[in-house]
Amino acid sequence: MLKVAKFGGSSVAGAEQFEKVKNIIEADPSRRVVVVSAAGKRSADDHKLTDLLYLCHAHLTYGVSCDEIMLAVEQRFAEIRAQLGLRFDVEGETEKLRARLSRDMSVDELVSRGEYFTSRLMAEYLGFRFVDAADCIFFGFDGQIDRDRTDKAIAAALAQNGRIVIPGFYGKLPTGKIKVMSRGGSDITGALAAAAVGADVYENWTDVSGILMADPRIVPDPRPIEKVTYAELRELAYMGASVMHEESIQPVKDKGIALNIRNTNRPDDPGTLIVEGADDRDNGERFITGIAGKRNFTIITLAKRDMSTNLTLSRALEIMDRYHVPVEHITLGLDSFALVSSSAVMGDALYDILADLRKTCRPDDIRVQDDIALVAAVGRKMSSRPGISGRLFKALGDVGVNIRTIAQGADELAITVGVDNRDFETAIRVLYDGFAG
Ligand code: ASP
């Protein structure tokens, strides 16, 4: 068994968090590859190291001294070192940084030092070998990860050293320069490492006990999802749930490696397990895996008698395409259809679209409704159970939520309803309370 464990910024924010990480690593000897972010916030009014380093670079750009910020960076790391009794030469390293700051250091190299310092300290603390991301995460000339080279380098580093710590978020360009990924990129490094070493599980340790079944700003204290498939996660993410970026999941998804999201502050919680396939016994009796939704959509409803015989729908879709407005959902009847699109994306193009629809489709009637929200109940188990949609619609009807559109993907993974924006939160709460809680 081999596990790659990635720890986010809040999991390595200070000495106390480092201790939790050590306990987690020592509790399971199969956790042999550790990827860390830069130290994050210790409290709400604290700063992430990465933010401080970006700020430092902004000061340099405008010719303002960044001595104070660099000192704050140095002190954060020196404090962790002192509290854990480590030896890493923080001052020596920051001194070298200062000397190069205004001369030959790129913003990418500067901000990557957050991950670099944090991992140096973590490697020493765990007694693992530090492997610099500049020596094992490689970008090609196109700015994309060179997977072949990266896979080989990480696998070789693990084979040689047995237990390694890799800094997240950055890698090396073919020019030898350091390049950082998008913000939050340590997740990608973790997934790349897991794919490279063929891990059994990629553990992503953060400060929540997994992905929640609904938005906690709407549903108080929602329960975490125990198991979710990659396909369900995609639906939830698309509908606005805050989950990991698809890009960061891809390397492990491609290899069929399970991803386990865990809470560093509550290591006994099982977290959320994301897998390729899952069976009906998972998540107990619940047939809904999660609920998500987005506000502000517009519905264009077009009515035309016998429209199926004269290509009205395909012409309408061509028009939407011409204005680069994606259609999120279509509901179709014998003599009418409704197209649901994001109001923000449509913008003022709506009026031109309507004019073109009138001209090209010659409808009997055309109507526009805005302030629509889409709410999706996602669950792989819905397809195997009859009567689910009826129960969902009844629950919404019972509290007076008017359903404007209904859509179910052909794979029956999600049922999405369009409701008025003002019913958005009620709809999510009702679905959660009735079927998920
Ligand atoms: N430290 C970087 C950031 O703040 C990358 C990461 O945390 O994953 O975005």
mmCIF file of N, CA and C in Angstrom, residues 184-285:
data_model
loop_
_atom_site.group_PDB
_atom_site.id
_atom_site.type_symbol
_atom_site.label_atom_id
_atom_site.label_comp_id
_atom_site.label_asym_id
_atom_site.label_seq_id
_atom_site.Cartn_x
_atom_site.Cartn_y
_atom_site.Cartn_z
ATOM 1 N N GLY A 184 -3.505 27.608 -5.598
ATOM 2 C CA GLY A 184 -4.027 26.323 -5.132
ATOM 3 C C GLY A 184 -3.364 25.144 -5.837
ATOM 4 N N GLY A 185 -2.305 25.432 -6.589
ATOM 5 C CA GLY A 185 -1.700 24.417 -7.464
ATOM 6 C C GLY A 185 -1.054 23.234 -6.759
ATOM 7 N N SER A 186 -0.867 23.324 -5.452
ATOM 8 C CA SER A 186 -0.272 22.170 -4.759
ATOM 9 C C SER A 186 -1.152 20.928 -4.901
ATOM 10 N N ASP A 187 -2.444 21.142 -5.070
ATOM 11 C CA ASP A 187 -3.345 20.006 -5.327
ATOM 12 C C ASP A 187 -2.900 19.260 -6.581
ATOM 13 N N ILE A 188 -2.466 20.031 -7.574
ATOM 14 C CA ILE A 188 -2.025 19.418 -8.838
ATOM 15 C C ILE A 188 -0.736 18.634 -8.596
ATOM 16 N N THR A 189 0.194 19.256 -7.864
ATOM 17 C CA THR A 189 1.447 18.550 -7.577
ATOM 18 C C THR A 189 1.155 17.218 -6.893
ATOM 19 N N GLY A 190 0.236 17.251 -5.926
ATOM 20 C CA GLY A 190 -0.118 16.024 -5.205
ATOM 21 C C GLY A 190 -0.658 14.964 -6.149
ATOM 22 N N ALA A 191 -1.531 15.397 -7.052
ATOM 23 C CA ALA A 191 -2.136 14.438 -7.984
ATOM 24 C C ALA A 191 -1.077 13.904 -8.955
ATOM 25 N N LEU A 192 -0.172 14.778 -9.378
ATOM 26 C CA LEU A 192 0.899 14.331 -10.284
ATOM 27 C C LEU A 192 1.780 13.301 -9.576
ATOM 28 N N ALA A 193 2.089 13.575 -8.308
ATOM 29 C CA ALA A 193 2.947 12.648 -7.555
ATOM 30 C C ALA A 193 2.232 11.306 -7.386
ATOM 31 N N ALA A 194 0.931 11.366 -7.065
ATOM 32 C CA ALA A 194 0.177 10.120 -6.857
ATOM 33 C C ALA A 194 0.151 9.296 -8.141
ATOM 34 N N ALA A 195 -0.046 9.996 -9.266
ATOM 35 C CA ALA A 195 -0.085 9.280 -10.547
ATOM 36 C C ALA A 195 1.299 8.721 -10.872
ATOM 37 N N ALA A 196 2.329 9.510 -10.587
ATOM 38 C CA ALA A 196 3.700 9.090 -10.944
ATOM 39 C C ALA A 196 4.129 7.835 -10.196
ATOM 40 N N VAL A 197 3.758 7.746 -8.918
ATOM 41 C CA VAL A 197 4.232 6.592 -8.140
ATOM 42 C C VAL A 197 3.196 5.463 -8.121
ATOM 43 N N GLY A 198 2.071 5.667 -8.826
ATOM 44 C CA GLY A 198 1.015 4.646 -8.842
ATOM 45 C C GLY A 198 0.451 4.408 -7.453
ATOM 46 N N ALA A 199 0.148 5.495 -6.745
ATOM 47 C CA ALA A 199 -0.357 5.370 -5.369
ATOM 48 C C ALA A 199 -1.687 4.630 -5.339
ATOM 49 N N ASP A 200 -1.963 3.998 -4.211
ATOM 50 C CA ASP A 200 -3.280 3.375 -4.041
ATOM 51 C C ASP A 200 -4.313 4.441 -3.711
ATOM 52 N N VAL A 201 -3.888 5.442 -2.945
ATOM 53 C CA VAL A 201 -4.798 6.527 -2.560
ATOM 54 C C VAL A 201 -4.024 7.844 -2.602
ATOM 55 N N TYR A 202 -4.715 8.879 -3.061
ATOM 56 C CA TYR A 202 -4.175 10.235 -2.965
ATOM 57 C C TYR A 202 -4.967 10.937 -1.874
ATOM 58 N N GLU A 203 -4.304 11.209 -0.755
ATOM 59 C CA GLU A 203 -4.997 11.881 0.346
ATOM 60 C C GLU A 203 -4.756 13.381 0.247
ATOM 61 N N ASN A 204 -5.832 14.138 0.282
ATOM 62 C CA ASN A 204 -5.716 15.588 0.233
ATOM 63 C C ASN A 204 -6.191 16.126 1.578
ATOM 64 N N TRP A 205 -5.225 16.513 2.433
ATOM 65 C CA TRP A 205 -5.546 16.927 3.798
ATOM 66 C C TRP A 205 -5.791 18.430 3.853
ATOM 67 N N THR A 206 -6.936 18.804 4.410
ATOM 68 C CA THR A 206 -7.289 20.215 4.436
ATOM 69 C C THR A 206 -7.909 20.550 5.805
ATOM 70 N N ASP A 207 -8.793 21.543 5.851
ATOM 71 C CA ASP A 207 -9.383 21.881 7.157
ATOM 72 C C ASP A 207 -10.883 21.607 7.217
ATOM 73 N N VAL A 208 -11.378 20.796 6.290
ATOM 74 C CA VAL A 208 -12.781 20.363 6.372
ATOM 75 C C VAL A 208 -12.814 18.848 6.234
ATOM 76 N N SER A 209 -13.854 18.242 6.816
ATOM 77 C CA SER A 209 -13.912 16.775 6.806
ATOM 78 C C SER A 209 -14.541 16.248 5.526
ATOM 79 N N GLY A 210 -14.122 16.780 4.400
ATOM 80 C CA GLY A 210 -14.599 16.269 3.124
ATOM 81 C C GLY A 210 -15.478 17.273 2.401
ATOM 82 N N ILE A 211 -16.041 16.814 1.296
ATOM 83 C CA ILE A 211 -16.936 17.661 0.508
ATOM 84 C C ILE A 211 -18.318 17.605 1.157
ATOM 85 N N LEU A 212 -18.915 18.756 1.341
ATOM 86 C CA LEU A 212 -20.205 18.787 2.021
ATOM 87 C C LEU A 212 -21.341 18.515 1.035
ATOM 88 N N MET A 213 -22.430 17.946 1.557
ATOM 89 C CA MET A 213 -23.554 17.601 0.678
ATOM 90 C C MET A 213 -24.279 18.829 0.138
ATOM 91 N N ALA A 214 -24.111 19.952 0.815
ATOM 92 C CA ALA A 214 -24.748 21.183 0.325
ATOM 93 C C ALA A 214 -23.941 22.363 0.837
ATOM 94 N N ASP A 215 -24.205 23.521 0.301
ATOM 95 C CA ASP A 215 -23.473 24.730 0.677
ATOM 96 C C ASP A 215 -23.799 25.102 2.133
ATOM 97 N N PRO A 216 -22.780 25.148 2.997
ATOM 98 C CA PRO A 216 -23.054 25.424 4.423
ATOM 99 C C PRO A 216 -23.572 26.844 4.667
ATOM 100 N N ARG A 217 -23.474 27.724 3.658
ATOM 101 C CA ARG A 217 -24.049 29.059 3.838
ATOM 102 C C ARG A 217 -25.566 29.005 3.679
ATOM 103 N N ILE A 218 -26.052 27.899 3.122
ATOM 104 C CA ILE A 218 -27.500 27.770 2.921
ATOM 105 C C ILE A 218 -28.088 26.723 3.876
ATOM 106 N N VAL A 219 -27.397 25.603 3.990
ATOM 107 C CA VAL A 219 -27.867 24.525 4.871
ATOM 108 C C VAL A 219 -26.962 24.505 6.100
ATOM 109 N N PRO A 220 -27.528 24.678 7.296
ATOM 110 C CA PRO A 220 -26.652 24.668 8.465
ATOM 111 C C PRO A 220 -26.055 23.284 8.700
ATOM 112 N N ASP A 221 -24.736 23.262 8.852
ATOM 113 C CA ASP A 221 -24.052 22.033 9.222
ATOM 114 C C ASP A 221 -24.367 20.823 8.341
ATOM 115 N N PRO A 222 -24.193 20.944 7.044
ATOM 116 C CA PRO A 222 -24.499 19.792 6.182
ATOM 117 C C PRO A 222 -23.499 18.663 6.416
ATOM 118 N N ARG A 223 -23.960 17.443 6.187
ATOM 119 C CA ARG A 223 -23.030 16.325 6.407
ATOM 120 C C ARG A 223 -22.074 16.170 5.222
ATOM 121 N N PRO A 224 -20.862 15.665 5.498
ATOM 122 C CA PRO A 224 -19.925 15.435 4.387
ATOM 123 C C PRO A 224 -20.365 14.230 3.551
ATOM 124 N N ILE A 225 -20.000 14.250 2.305
ATOM 125 C CA ILE A 225 -20.278 13.115 1.418
ATOM 126 C C ILE A 225 -19.272 12.017 1.744
ATOM 127 N N GLU A 226 -19.762 10.795 1.955
ATOM 128 C CA GLU A 226 -18.821 9.714 2.272
ATOM 129 C C GLU A 226 -18.092 9.248 1.020
ATOM 130 N N LYS A 227 -18.887 8.993 -0.025
ATOM 131 C CA LYS A 227 -18.276 8.477 -1.250
ATOM 132 C C LYS A 227 -18.939 9.134 -2.453
ATOM 133 N N VAL A 228 -18.156 9.543 -3.399
ATOM 134 C CA VAL A 228 -18.695 10.194 -4.587
ATOM 135 C C VAL A 228 -17.881 9.717 -5.786
ATOM 136 N N THR A 229 -18.532 9.580 -6.928
ATOM 137 C CA THR A 229 -17.751 9.176 -8.096
ATOM 138 C C THR A 229 -17.209 10.435 -8.781
ATOM 139 N N TYR A 230 -16.187 10.254 -9.592
ATOM 140 C CA TYR A 230 -15.628 11.400 -10.314
ATOM 141 C C TYR A 230 -16.704 12.049 -11.184
ATOM 142 N N ALA A 231 -17.598 11.227 -11.733
ATOM 143 C CA ALA A 231 -18.646 11.780 -12.606
ATOM 144 C C ALA A 231 -19.627 12.641 -11.800
ATOM 145 N N GLU A 232 -19.989 12.168 -10.615
ATOM 146 C CA GLU A 232 -20.894 12.969 -9.777
ATOM 147 C C GLU A 232 -20.230 14.275 -9.357
ATOM 148 N N LEU A 233 -18.962 14.181 -9.049
ATOM 149 C CA LEU A 233 -18.231 15.366 -8.606
ATOM 150 C C LEU A 233 -18.211 16.433 -9.700
ATOM 151 N N ARG A 234 -18.089 15.952 -10.914
ATOM 152 C CA ARG A 234 -18.099 16.864 -12.059
ATOM 153 C C ARG A 234 -19.433 17.615 -12.136
ATOM 154 N N GLU A 235 -20.521 16.878 -11.931
ATOM 155 C CA GLU A 235 -21.845 17.511 -11.954
ATOM 156 C C GLU A 235 -21.951 18.550 -10.837
ATOM 157 N N LEU A 236 -21.490 18.164 -9.650
ATOM 158 C CA LEU A 236 -21.600 19.085 -8.513
ATOM 159 C C LEU A 236 -20.750 20.329 -8.743
ATOM 160 N N ALA A 237 -19.546 20.130 -9.254
ATOM 161 C CA ALA A 237 -18.652 21.269 -9.500
ATOM 162 C C ALA A 237 -19.262 22.179 -10.555
ATOM 163 N N TYR A 238 -19.820 21.578 -11.573
ATOM 164 C CA TYR A 238 -20.412 22.361 -12.650
ATOM 165 C C TYR A 238 -21.557 23.212 -12.133
ATOM 166 N N MET A 239 -22.286 22.654 -11.170
ATOM 167 C CA MET A 239 -23.424 23.389 -10.612
ATOM 168 C C MET A 239 -22.991 24.296 -9.455
ATOM 169 N N GLY A 240 -21.728 24.552 -9.336
ATOM 170 C CA GLY A 240 -21.298 25.594 -8.409
ATOM 171 C C GLY A 240 -20.769 25.112 -7.072
ATOM 172 N N ALA A 241 -20.757 23.806 -6.795
ATOM 173 C CA ALA A 241 -20.219 23.355 -5.506
ATOM 174 C C ALA A 241 -18.727 23.669 -5.457
ATOM 175 N N SER A 242 -18.249 24.076 -4.292
ATOM 176 C CA SER A 242 -16.820 24.388 -4.239
ATOM 177 C C SER A 242 -16.054 23.121 -3.919
ATOM 178 N N VAL A 243 -15.571 22.509 -4.967
ATOM 179 C CA VAL A 243 -14.778 21.283 -4.821
ATOM 180 C C VAL A 243 -13.456 21.503 -5.560
ATOM 181 N N MET A 244 -12.597 20.522 -5.548
ATOM 182 C CA MET A 244 -11.289 20.722 -6.178
ATOM 183 C C MET A 244 -11.428 20.931 -7.690
ATOM 184 N N HIS A 245 -10.501 21.704 -8.246
ATOM 185 C CA HIS A 245 -10.527 21.953 -9.691
ATOM 186 C C HIS A 245 -10.377 20.650 -10.457
ATOM 187 N N GLU A 246 -11.064 20.590 -11.591
ATOM 188 C CA GLU A 246 -10.989 19.373 -12.389
ATOM 189 C C GLU A 246 -9.549 19.079 -12.818
ATOM 190 N N GLU A 247 -8.836 20.133 -13.156
ATOM 191 C CA GLU A 247 -7.450 19.980 -13.615
ATOM 192 C C GLU A 247 -6.600 19.261 -12.559
ATOM 193 N N SER A 248 -6.902 19.561 -11.289
ATOM 194 C CA SER A 248 -6.060 18.984 -10.252
ATOM 195 C C SER A 248 -6.431 17.532 -9.966
ATOM 196 N N ILE A 249 -7.579 17.115 -10.455
ATOM 197 C CA ILE A 249 -8.021 15.750 -10.198
ATOM 198 C C ILE A 249 -7.607 14.820 -11.338
ATOM 199 N N GLN A 250 -7.468 15.423 -12.528
ATOM 200 C CA GLN A 250 -7.270 14.630 -13.748
ATOM 201 C C GLN A 250 -6.187 13.539 -13.649
ATOM 202 N N PRO A 251 -4.973 13.870 -13.173
ATOM 203 C CA PRO A 251 -3.943 12.818 -13.169
ATOM 204 C C PRO A 251 -4.333 11.587 -12.361
ATOM 205 N N VAL A 252 -5.021 11.773 -11.232
ATOM 206 C CA VAL A 252 -5.404 10.590 -10.452
ATOM 207 C C VAL A 252 -6.635 9.914 -11.045
ATOM 208 N N LYS A 253 -7.541 10.717 -11.576
ATOM 209 C CA LYS A 253 -8.752 10.159 -12.195
ATOM 210 C C LYS A 253 -8.355 9.247 -13.361
ATOM 211 N N ASP A 254 -7.440 9.759 -14.204
ATOM 212 C CA ASP A 254 -6.995 8.993 -15.375
ATOM 213 C C ASP A 254 -6.449 7.625 -14.980
ATOM 214 N N LYS A 255 -5.815 7.560 -13.826
ATOM 215 C CA LYS A 255 -5.204 6.293 -13.411
ATOM 216 C C LYS A 255 -6.112 5.479 -12.505
ATOM 217 N N GLY A 256 -7.327 5.974 -12.279
ATOM 218 C CA GLY A 256 -8.254 5.242 -11.416
ATOM 219 C C GLY A 256 -7.808 5.210 -9.957
ATOM 220 N N ILE A 257 -7.050 6.227 -9.536
ATOM 221 C CA ILE A 257 -6.591 6.279 -8.135
ATOM 222 C C ILE A 257 -7.661 6.983 -7.297
ATOM 223 N N ALA A 258 -7.991 6.404 -6.151
ATOM 224 C CA ALA A 258 -9.010 7.025 -5.294
ATOM 225 C C ALA A 258 -8.431 8.258 -4.622
ATOM 226 N N LEU A 259 -9.290 9.259 -4.472
ATOM 227 C CA LEU A 259 -8.860 10.511 -3.834
ATOM 228 C C LEU A 259 -9.647 10.654 -2.533
ATOM 229 N N ASN A 260 -8.913 10.843 -1.451
ATOM 230 C CA ASN A 260 -9.582 10.941 -0.157
ATOM 231 C C ASN A 260 -9.329 12.324 0.426
ATOM 232 N N ILE A 261 -10.407 13.100 0.608
ATOM 233 C CA ILE A 261 -10.260 14.432 1.185
ATOM 234 C C ILE A 261 -10.426 14.321 2.698
ATOM 235 N N ARG A 262 -9.424 14.751 3.445
ATOM 236 C CA ARG A 262 -9.408 14.536 4.892
ATOM 237 C C ARG A 262 -9.164 15.841 5.645
ATOM 238 N N ASN A 263 -9.456 15.812 6.935
ATOM 239 C CA ASN A 263 -9.318 16.991 7.781
ATOM 240 C C ASN A 263 -8.138 16.817 8.749
ATOM 241 N N THR A 264 -7.107 17.632 8.592
ATOM 242 C CA THR A 264 -5.918 17.533 9.441
ATOM 243 C C THR A 264 -6.281 17.748 10.913
ATOM 244 N N ASN A 265 -7.302 18.564 11.165
ATOM 245 C CA ASN A 265 -7.682 18.855 12.544
ATOM 246 C C ASN A 265 -8.599 17.788 13.147
ATOM 247 N N ARG A 266 -9.120 16.903 12.310
ATOM 248 C CA ARG A 266 -9.971 15.805 12.793
ATOM 249 C C ARG A 266 -9.581 14.531 12.035
ATOM 250 N N PRO A 267 -8.370 14.037 12.340
ATOM 251 C CA PRO A 267 -7.841 12.930 11.518
ATOM 252 C C PRO A 267 -8.645 11.642 11.601
ATOM 253 N N ASP A 268 -9.515 11.538 12.594
ATOM 254 C CA ASP A 268 -10.315 10.305 12.678
ATOM 255 C C ASP A 268 -11.535 10.339 11.763
ATOM 256 N N ASP A 269 -11.910 11.518 11.297
ATOM 257 C CA ASP A 269 -13.032 11.585 10.356
ATOM 258 C C ASP A 269 -12.617 10.934 9.039
ATOM 259 N N PRO A 270 -13.500 10.117 8.455
ATOM 260 C CA PRO A 270 -13.103 9.421 7.219
ATOM 261 C C PRO A 270 -12.996 10.334 6.002
ATOM 262 N N GLY A 271 -13.629 11.519 6.065
ATOM 263 C CA GLY A 271 -13.565 12.438 4.922
ATOM 264 C C GLY A 271 -14.387 11.943 3.753
ATOM 265 N N THR A 272 -14.101 12.469 2.592
ATOM 266 C CA THR A 272 -14.829 12.062 1.380
ATOM 267 C C THR A 272 -13.904 11.249 0.489
ATOM 268 N N LEU A 273 -14.418 10.128 0.019
ATOM 269 C CA LEU A 273 -13.643 9.292 -0.896
ATOM 270 C C LEU A 273 -14.197 9.461 -2.310
ATOM 271 N N ILE A 274 -13.319 9.855 -3.222
ATOM 272 C CA ILE A 274 -13.752 10.040 -4.613
ATOM 273 C C ILE A 274 -13.189 8.887 -5.424
ATOM 274 N N VAL A 275 -14.073 8.167 -6.063
ATOM 275 C CA VAL A 275 -13.651 6.947 -6.773
ATOM 276 C C VAL A 275 -14.230 6.925 -8.183
ATOM 277 N N GLU A 276 -13.731 6.034 -8.975
ATOM 278 C CA GLU A 276 -14.205 5.931 -10.351
ATOM 279 C C GLU A 276 -15.604 5.297 -10.387
ATOM 280 N N GLY A 277 -15.753 4.197 -9.690
ATOM 281 C CA GLY A 277 -17.067 3.536 -9.653
ATOM 282 C C GLY A 277 -17.421 3.239 -8.204
ATOM 283 N N ALA A 278 -18.700 3.281 -7.888
ATOM 284 C CA ALA A 278 -19.110 2.948 -6.521
ATOM 285 C C ALA A 278 -20.425 2.211 -6.633
ATOM 286 N N ASP A 279 -20.692 1.354 -5.670
ATOM 287 C CA ASP A 279 -21.928 0.591 -5.818
ATOM 288 C C ASP A 279 -23.039 1.137 -4.941
ATOM 289 N N ASP A 280 -24.168 0.487 -5.024
ATOM 290 C CA ASP A 280 -25.393 0.957 -4.399
ATOM 291 C C ASP A 280 -25.380 0.946 -2.878
ATOM 292 N N ARG A 281 -24.470 0.169 -2.301
ATOM 293 C CA ARG A 281 -24.493 0.079 -0.841
ATOM 294 C C ARG A 281 -23.858 1.298 -0.189
ATOM 295 N N ASP A 282 -23.060 2.079 -0.989
ATOM 296 C CA ASP A 282 -22.379 3.227 -0.407
ATOM 297 C C ASP A 282 -23.367 4.320 -0.012
ATOM 298 N N ASN A 283 -22.938 5.149 0.922
ATOM 299 C CA ASN A 283 -23.738 6.284 1.410
ATOM 300 C C ASN A 283 -25.069 5.841 2.006
ATOM 301 N N GLY A 284 -25.150 4.643 2.512
ATOM 302 C CA GLY A 284 -26.354 4.177 3.186
ATOM 303 C C GLY A 284 -27.558 4.182 2.275
ATOM 304 N N GLU A 285 -28.685 4.570 2.839
ATOM 305 C CA GLU A 285 -29.957 4.541 2.109
ATOM 306 C C GLU A 285 -30.134 5.737 1.180
#
